[in-house]
Amino acid sequence: MSTQSTDSLAAQGAGISDKRVRSVRDSGKLLPDAPDVVWYRSVWTWFWIAALSVCVPMLLVYLSQMWEMSHYQYFPFAIAAVVALAWSRSDHRMYPPARLGSMVGLTLGGLLVIAAWTLRSSWLMAIAFVVIAGSCLNSMRGKQDTSLLAVGLPLLLLIRMPLGYDQLLVLKLQQLTTELSSLMLDVIGVTHSISGNVIQLPNRELFVAEACSGIQSVFTLAFFSTLVVVIYRRRLWLVPIYMVVAFLLAVAGNVIRVTTVAVAESWFEFDLASGWMHDAVGYLTLGFAALLLISFDNLICSILHPIAQSMVGAGHNPLVRLWNWCVDDGSTIDVADSYYQVSQPKMLADTEGQRLRRWMETWNNKPVFASILALGVMFTTVSILKARQVNPIALEGGGAGMFADGIIWDPPKDWGTNADARYKIDSHHAARDGEDYRLGRNADVWTYTTTLPNAGDAAGQFVVSQSYRNWHELCLCYQNSGWQLLDRRIENLPSDDQLSERPSFAFALFSNEEGQRGYLWFSAISERGAVVPAPPSPGRLTGRFDRAFAAVTEADRVLMLQMWLPANQKVDSSITKQVAEDFVGLRELVRRSVAASANAGQSSVEQAALEVN
């Protein structure tokens, strides 16, 4: 049978006139798809591999940092899930970036790679990897999909929230978990009290951060919600709704964990806050939350299902067409539509994009392959060299651009030796010009010791780091050093006259894998000698709003003060109270010294101006 007769029969079955098909075919509007090429022989397969390989060296540095945070340890599953879904749904062919979305994505990805090299930021390189991977998926096709872009949705969860707001979200979630768990324990009848994110039981302290640690987190369930959307081919506008449900389920799961741990400790003296039992409880609650998320997906399907309508009838009901466009994910088969569509000719419209793709597929030759290979090796080598220079403080943690030039206050060698008889400050060590990058660009470190008659000795470090452009959240530095943040809050101490409060400071409580505790008091002083109020939240944006009402401007440089007290076991509350008093006293000494230096400098400038006049 000739091609013309075949087209005529197909057109008659679809209700299209034979004359129209001949005119369309002759004018080139309908053309068959390009011939198949085995994926590993296609030059575009190696083009996309080369493009993604450029990101890999710095991406590995980024992922190694993410692995240190337990709430991000789902990322291997995210990458594996996207690869498996893309392979199973594709036609096992790789296509050139002929679509507008792929072109824009490649351009943006290239700019992000250059920015990551320039700023030495693995975070920007991770964004570049996600964008380039999305461009690759957008160019791929499958038996049921004209694009596989939606398959890359879980990759978005590889990108950490900027400015430290992922840590802020974790802290807010812990606070909410503490309050709801306390409510549940009240209902059950478990005697307890709460202080910050710590639940005090009659015989022990329960840190909510430890009880909620591990794979069970809001980020893990957010990843699972995107996976549900992709696997079941749900509409992308439903993603925010699934995210909200994942957040609520994360809160519910953590409340169940904390309540279970507290009840087991209080009633049965059984420790579920550590060891393999703690992990088992975490996986059980994670599985329970995942099942509830799948149940919610079934609820969505039962409510937002498309309306079955034949092809002829659908054209006369715009509301039905709009509703089906919003909710139809392809899972519902309309028998009437299938009957009318079965005889349609399976040919692609010859759009500009199709012609561009076929033209680019003619590049499948050895010279182009050699060029792609050479460029890939060259750019990947550059990334390997840049990966060895990645900044210790990453852009996403708020470290980019945080330092200011110069030293605000250079303490004398004997500073603090006779500060107070209750404690001792000695063994001064100065680090300048990034000698110890963990302490800042310029830092002065003293050994701090104190003795209480009924509580024993305490030893730690008092550190002055400078100069910063604004408040620097020191909790992030300790978290990057392997400490887990258990609690962070703002504290005040009454003044000497007991009628007012002294300026606030931040207090944070940490733990590590060896079971040690870390106590941190920190504050900031501007170059004019004013105490900068501690922001209630660790996000950098929050600090900017707080400074709008504080005695410090964006033009002021600040120095950070901290008192760090590590301990192998819980420190008595009398010691922590005394250390807080000592820290506030040392802060006042530094403030006075900075204010005196600022006034002296201002007087010198004024005297010089008078001499000139």
mmCIF file with all atom_site columns, C-alpha atoms in Angstrom, residues 7-115:
data_model
loop_
_atom_site.group_PDB
_atom_site.id
_atom_site.type_symbol
_atom_site.label_atom_id
_atom_site.label_alt_id
_atom_site.label_comp_id
_atom_site.label_asym_id
_atom_site.label_entity_id
_atom_site.label_seq_id
_atom_site.pdbx_PDB_ins_code
_atom_site.Cartn_x
_atom_site.Cartn_y
_atom_site.Cartn_z
_atom_site.occupancy
_atom_site.B_iso_or_equiv
_atom_site.pdbx_formal_charge
_atom_site.auth_seq_id
_atom_site.auth_comp_id
_atom_site.auth_asym_id
_atom_site.auth_atom_id
_atom_site.pdbx_PDB_model_num
ATOM 1   C CA . ASP A 1 7   ? -2.313  8.758  4.962  1.00 0.00 ? 7   ASP A CA 1
ATOM 2   C CA . SER A 1 8   ? -5.767  8.935  3.368  1.00 0.00 ? 8   SER A CA 1
ATOM 3   C CA . LEU A 1 9   ? -7.123  6.034  5.452  1.00 0.00 ? 9   LEU A CA 1
ATOM 4   C CA . ALA A 1 10  ? -5.627  7.522  8.642  1.00 0.00 ? 10  ALA A CA 1
ATOM 5   C CA . ALA A 1 11  ? -7.141  10.885 7.813  1.00 0.00 ? 11  ALA A CA 1
ATOM 6   C CA . GLN A 1 12  ? -10.582 9.388  7.141  1.00 0.00 ? 12  GLN A CA 1
ATOM 7   C CA . GLY A 1 13  ? -10.460 7.559  10.475 1.00 0.00 ? 13  GLY A CA 1
ATOM 8   C CA . ALA A 1 14  ? -9.628  10.827 12.257 1.00 0.00 ? 14  ALA A CA 1
ATOM 9   C CA . GLY A 1 15  ? -12.267 12.821 10.391 1.00 0.00 ? 15  GLY A CA 1
ATOM 10  C CA . ILE A 1 16  ? -9.745  14.783 8.276  1.00 0.00 ? 16  ILE A CA 1
ATOM 11  C CA . SER A 1 17  ? -10.217 15.238 4.559  1.00 0.00 ? 17  SER A CA 1
ATOM 12  C CA . ASP A 1 18  ? -7.825  13.485 2.173  1.00 0.00 ? 18  ASP A CA 1
ATOM 13  C CA . LYS A 1 19  ? -7.223  16.744 0.307  1.00 0.00 ? 19  LYS A CA 1
ATOM 14  C CA . ARG A 1 20  ? -6.078  18.501 3.531  1.00 0.00 ? 20  ARG A CA 1
ATOM 15  C CA . VAL A 1 21  ? -3.618  15.708 4.406  1.00 0.00 ? 21  VAL A CA 1
ATOM 16  C CA . ARG A 1 22  ? -2.033  15.844 0.945  1.00 0.00 ? 22  ARG A CA 1
ATOM 17  C CA . SER A 1 23  ? -1.656  19.605 1.126  1.00 0.00 ? 23  SER A CA 1
ATOM 18  C CA . VAL A 1 24  ? -0.200  19.485 4.629  1.00 0.00 ? 24  VAL A CA 1
ATOM 19  C CA . ARG A 1 25  ? 2.218   16.672 3.756  1.00 0.00 ? 25  ARG A CA 1
ATOM 20  C CA . ASP A 1 26  ? 3.332   18.374 0.558  1.00 0.00 ? 26  ASP A CA 1
ATOM 21  C CA . SER A 1 27  ? 3.884   21.694 2.370  1.00 0.00 ? 27  SER A CA 1
ATOM 22  C CA . GLY A 1 28  ? 6.026   19.987 5.008  1.00 0.00 ? 28  GLY A CA 1
ATOM 23  C CA . LYS A 1 29  ? 3.792   20.749 8.006  1.00 0.00 ? 29  LYS A CA 1
ATOM 24  C CA . LEU A 1 30  ? 3.627   17.124 9.116  1.00 0.00 ? 30  LEU A CA 1
ATOM 25  C CA . LEU A 1 31  ? 6.830   15.107 9.058  1.00 0.00 ? 31  LEU A CA 1
ATOM 26  C CA . PRO A 1 32  ? 7.842   11.836 10.679 1.00 0.00 ? 32  PRO A CA 1
ATOM 27  C CA . ASP A 1 33  ? 10.250  11.915 13.613 1.00 0.00 ? 33  ASP A CA 1
ATOM 28  C CA . ALA A 1 34  ? 14.005  11.641 13.144 1.00 0.00 ? 34  ALA A CA 1
ATOM 29  C CA . PRO A 1 35  ? 15.525  8.154  12.865 1.00 0.00 ? 35  PRO A CA 1
ATOM 30  C CA . ASP A 1 36  ? 16.591  6.392  16.043 1.00 0.00 ? 36  ASP A CA 1
ATOM 31  C CA . VAL A 1 37  ? 20.186  6.635  17.276 1.00 0.00 ? 37  VAL A CA 1
ATOM 32  C CA . VAL A 1 38  ? 21.536  4.402  20.038 1.00 0.00 ? 38  VAL A CA 1
ATOM 33  C CA . TRP A 1 39  ? 22.026  6.608  23.097 1.00 0.00 ? 39  TRP A CA 1
ATOM 34  C CA . TYR A 1 40  ? 25.691  5.815  23.704 1.00 0.00 ? 40  TYR A CA 1
ATOM 35  C CA . ARG A 1 41  ? 26.540  6.557  20.058 1.00 0.00 ? 41  ARG A CA 1
ATOM 36  C CA . SER A 1 42  ? 24.839  9.933  20.092 1.00 0.00 ? 42  SER A CA 1
ATOM 37  C CA . VAL A 1 43  ? 27.128  12.934 20.399 1.00 0.00 ? 43  VAL A CA 1
ATOM 38  C CA . TRP A 1 44  ? 24.457  14.640 22.528 1.00 0.00 ? 44  TRP A CA 1
ATOM 39  C CA . THR A 1 45  ? 24.720  11.943 25.186 1.00 0.00 ? 45  THR A CA 1
ATOM 40  C CA . TRP A 1 46  ? 28.336  12.893 25.700 1.00 0.00 ? 46  TRP A CA 1
ATOM 41  C CA . PHE A 1 47  ? 27.480  16.584 25.453 1.00 0.00 ? 47  PHE A CA 1
ATOM 42  C CA . TRP A 1 48  ? 25.169  16.333 28.463 1.00 0.00 ? 48  TRP A CA 1
ATOM 43  C CA . ILE A 1 49  ? 27.651  14.118 30.338 1.00 0.00 ? 49  ILE A CA 1
ATOM 44  C CA . ALA A 1 50  ? 30.371  16.712 29.751 1.00 0.00 ? 50  ALA A CA 1
ATOM 45  C CA . ALA A 1 51  ? 28.097  19.573 30.851 1.00 0.00 ? 51  ALA A CA 1
ATOM 46  C CA . LEU A 1 52  ? 27.190  17.802 34.093 1.00 0.00 ? 52  LEU A CA 1
ATOM 47  C CA . SER A 1 53  ? 30.766  16.645 34.711 1.00 0.00 ? 53  SER A CA 1
ATOM 48  C CA . VAL A 1 54  ? 31.931  20.247 34.896 1.00 0.00 ? 54  VAL A CA 1
ATOM 49  C CA . CYS A 1 55  ? 29.839  20.631 38.076 1.00 0.00 ? 55  CYS A CA 1
ATOM 50  C CA . VAL A 1 56  ? 30.855  17.347 39.723 1.00 0.00 ? 56  VAL A CA 1
ATOM 51  C CA . PRO A 1 57  ? 34.149  18.297 41.487 1.00 0.00 ? 57  PRO A CA 1
ATOM 52  C CA . MET A 1 58  ? 32.722  21.236 43.431 1.00 0.00 ? 58  MET A CA 1
ATOM 53  C CA . LEU A 1 59  ? 29.402  19.414 43.795 1.00 0.00 ? 59  LEU A CA 1
ATOM 54  C CA . LEU A 1 60  ? 31.159  16.613 45.671 1.00 0.00 ? 60  LEU A CA 1
ATOM 55  C CA . VAL A 1 61  ? 32.565  19.165 48.112 1.00 0.00 ? 61  VAL A CA 1
ATOM 56  C CA . TYR A 1 62  ? 29.060  20.567 48.594 1.00 0.00 ? 62  TYR A CA 1
ATOM 57  C CA . LEU A 1 63  ? 27.492  17.130 49.113 1.00 0.00 ? 63  LEU A CA 1
ATOM 58  C CA . SER A 1 64  ? 30.183  16.124 51.604 1.00 0.00 ? 64  SER A CA 1
ATOM 59  C CA . GLN A 1 65  ? 29.242  19.201 53.645 1.00 0.00 ? 65  GLN A CA 1
ATOM 60  C CA . MET A 1 66  ? 25.556  18.337 53.405 1.00 0.00 ? 66  MET A CA 1
ATOM 61  C CA . TRP A 1 67  ? 26.229  14.805 54.637 1.00 0.00 ? 67  TRP A CA 1
ATOM 62  C CA . GLU A 1 68  ? 27.467  16.268 57.927 1.00 0.00 ? 68  GLU A CA 1
ATOM 63  C CA . MET A 1 69  ? 23.913  17.505 58.592 1.00 0.00 ? 69  MET A CA 1
ATOM 64  C CA . SER A 1 70  ? 21.552  14.664 59.379 1.00 0.00 ? 70  SER A CA 1
ATOM 65  C CA . HIS A 1 71  ? 18.456  16.354 57.979 1.00 0.00 ? 71  HIS A CA 1
ATOM 66  C CA . TYR A 1 72  ? 20.059  16.439 54.505 1.00 0.00 ? 72  TYR A CA 1
ATOM 67  C CA . GLN A 1 73  ? 21.171  12.824 54.330 1.00 0.00 ? 73  GLN A CA 1
ATOM 68  C CA . TYR A 1 74  ? 18.355  11.939 51.931 1.00 0.00 ? 74  TYR A CA 1
ATOM 69  C CA . PHE A 1 75  ? 20.187  13.436 48.935 1.00 0.00 ? 75  PHE A CA 1
ATOM 70  C CA . PRO A 1 76  ? 21.632  10.101 47.621 1.00 0.00 ? 76  PRO A CA 1
ATOM 71  C CA . PHE A 1 77  ? 18.070  8.792  47.351 1.00 0.00 ? 77  PHE A CA 1
ATOM 72  C CA . ALA A 1 78  ? 16.986  11.972 45.526 1.00 0.00 ? 78  ALA A CA 1
ATOM 73  C CA . ILE A 1 79  ? 19.718  11.637 42.912 1.00 0.00 ? 79  ILE A CA 1
ATOM 74  C CA . ALA A 1 80  ? 19.148  7.892  42.471 1.00 0.00 ? 80  ALA A CA 1
ATOM 75  C CA . ALA A 1 81  ? 15.359  8.363  42.167 1.00 0.00 ? 81  ALA A CA 1
ATOM 76  C CA . VAL A 1 82  ? 15.699  11.016 39.443 1.00 0.00 ? 82  VAL A CA 1
ATOM 77  C CA . VAL A 1 83  ? 18.165  8.891  37.452 1.00 0.00 ? 83  VAL A CA 1
ATOM 78  C CA . ALA A 1 84  ? 15.964  5.782  37.713 1.00 0.00 ? 84  ALA A CA 1
ATOM 79  C CA . LEU A 1 85  ? 12.750  7.614  36.757 1.00 0.00 ? 85  LEU A CA 1
ATOM 80  C CA . ALA A 1 86  ? 14.415  9.422  33.849 1.00 0.00 ? 86  ALA A CA 1
ATOM 81  C CA . TRP A 1 87  ? 15.784  6.159  32.453 1.00 0.00 ? 87  TRP A CA 1
ATOM 82  C CA . SER A 1 88  ? 12.539  4.221  32.880 1.00 0.00 ? 88  SER A CA 1
ATOM 83  C CA . ARG A 1 89  ? 10.334  6.899  31.306 1.00 0.00 ? 89  ARG A CA 1
ATOM 84  C CA . SER A 1 90  ? 12.593  8.007  28.466 1.00 0.00 ? 90  SER A CA 1
ATOM 85  C CA . ASP A 1 91  ? 12.838  6.525  24.981 1.00 0.00 ? 91  ASP A CA 1
ATOM 86  C CA . HIS A 1 92  ? 16.539  5.829  25.728 1.00 0.00 ? 92  HIS A CA 1
ATOM 87  C CA . ARG A 1 93  ? 17.648  8.576  23.375 1.00 0.00 ? 93  ARG A CA 1
ATOM 88  C CA . MET A 1 94  ? 19.441  11.840 24.073 1.00 0.00 ? 94  MET A CA 1
ATOM 89  C CA . TYR A 1 95  ? 18.419  14.980 22.217 1.00 0.00 ? 95  TYR A CA 1
ATOM 90  C CA . PRO A 1 96  ? 20.162  18.319 21.591 1.00 0.00 ? 96  PRO A CA 1
ATOM 91  C CA . PRO A 1 97  ? 19.104  21.437 23.543 1.00 0.00 ? 97  PRO A CA 1
ATOM 92  C CA . ALA A 1 98  ? 16.836  22.631 20.752 1.00 0.00 ? 98  ALA A CA 1
ATOM 93  C CA . ARG A 1 99  ? 13.982  23.742 23.012 1.00 0.00 ? 99  ARG A CA 1
ATOM 94  C CA . LEU A 1 100 ? 13.876  27.263 24.379 1.00 0.00 ? 100 LEU A CA 1
ATOM 95  C CA . GLY A 1 101 ? 13.782  26.023 27.976 1.00 0.00 ? 101 GLY A CA 1
ATOM 96  C CA . SER A 1 102 ? 16.893  23.920 27.476 1.00 0.00 ? 102 SER A CA 1
ATOM 97  C CA . MET A 1 103 ? 18.750  26.780 25.829 1.00 0.00 ? 103 MET A CA 1
ATOM 98  C CA . VAL A 1 104 ? 17.865  29.202 28.621 1.00 0.00 ? 104 VAL A CA 1
ATOM 99  C CA . GLY A 1 105 ? 18.763  26.593 31.245 1.00 0.00 ? 105 GLY A CA 1
ATOM 100 C CA . LEU A 1 106 ? 22.156  25.906 29.677 1.00 0.00 ? 106 LEU A CA 1
ATOM 101 C CA . THR A 1 107 ? 22.933  29.610 29.468 1.00 0.00 ? 107 THR A CA 1
ATOM 102 C CA . LEU A 1 108 ? 21.930  30.183 33.087 1.00 0.00 ? 108 LEU A CA 1
ATOM 103 C CA . GLY A 1 109 ? 23.833  27.085 34.167 1.00 0.00 ? 109 GLY A CA 1
ATOM 104 C CA . GLY A 1 110 ? 26.972  28.312 32.422 1.00 0.00 ? 110 GLY A CA 1
ATOM 105 C CA . LEU A 1 111 ? 26.717  31.702 34.141 1.00 0.00 ? 111 LEU A CA 1
ATOM 106 C CA . LEU A 1 112 ? 26.262  29.989 37.516 1.00 0.00 ? 112 LEU A CA 1
ATOM 107 C CA . VAL A 1 113 ? 29.338  27.825 36.883 1.00 0.00 ? 113 VAL A CA 1
ATOM 108 C CA . ILE A 1 114 ? 31.407  30.939 36.173 1.00 0.00 ? 114 ILE A CA 1
ATOM 109 C CA . ALA A 1 115 ? 30.012  32.612 39.300 1.00 0.00 ? 115 ALA A CA 1
#
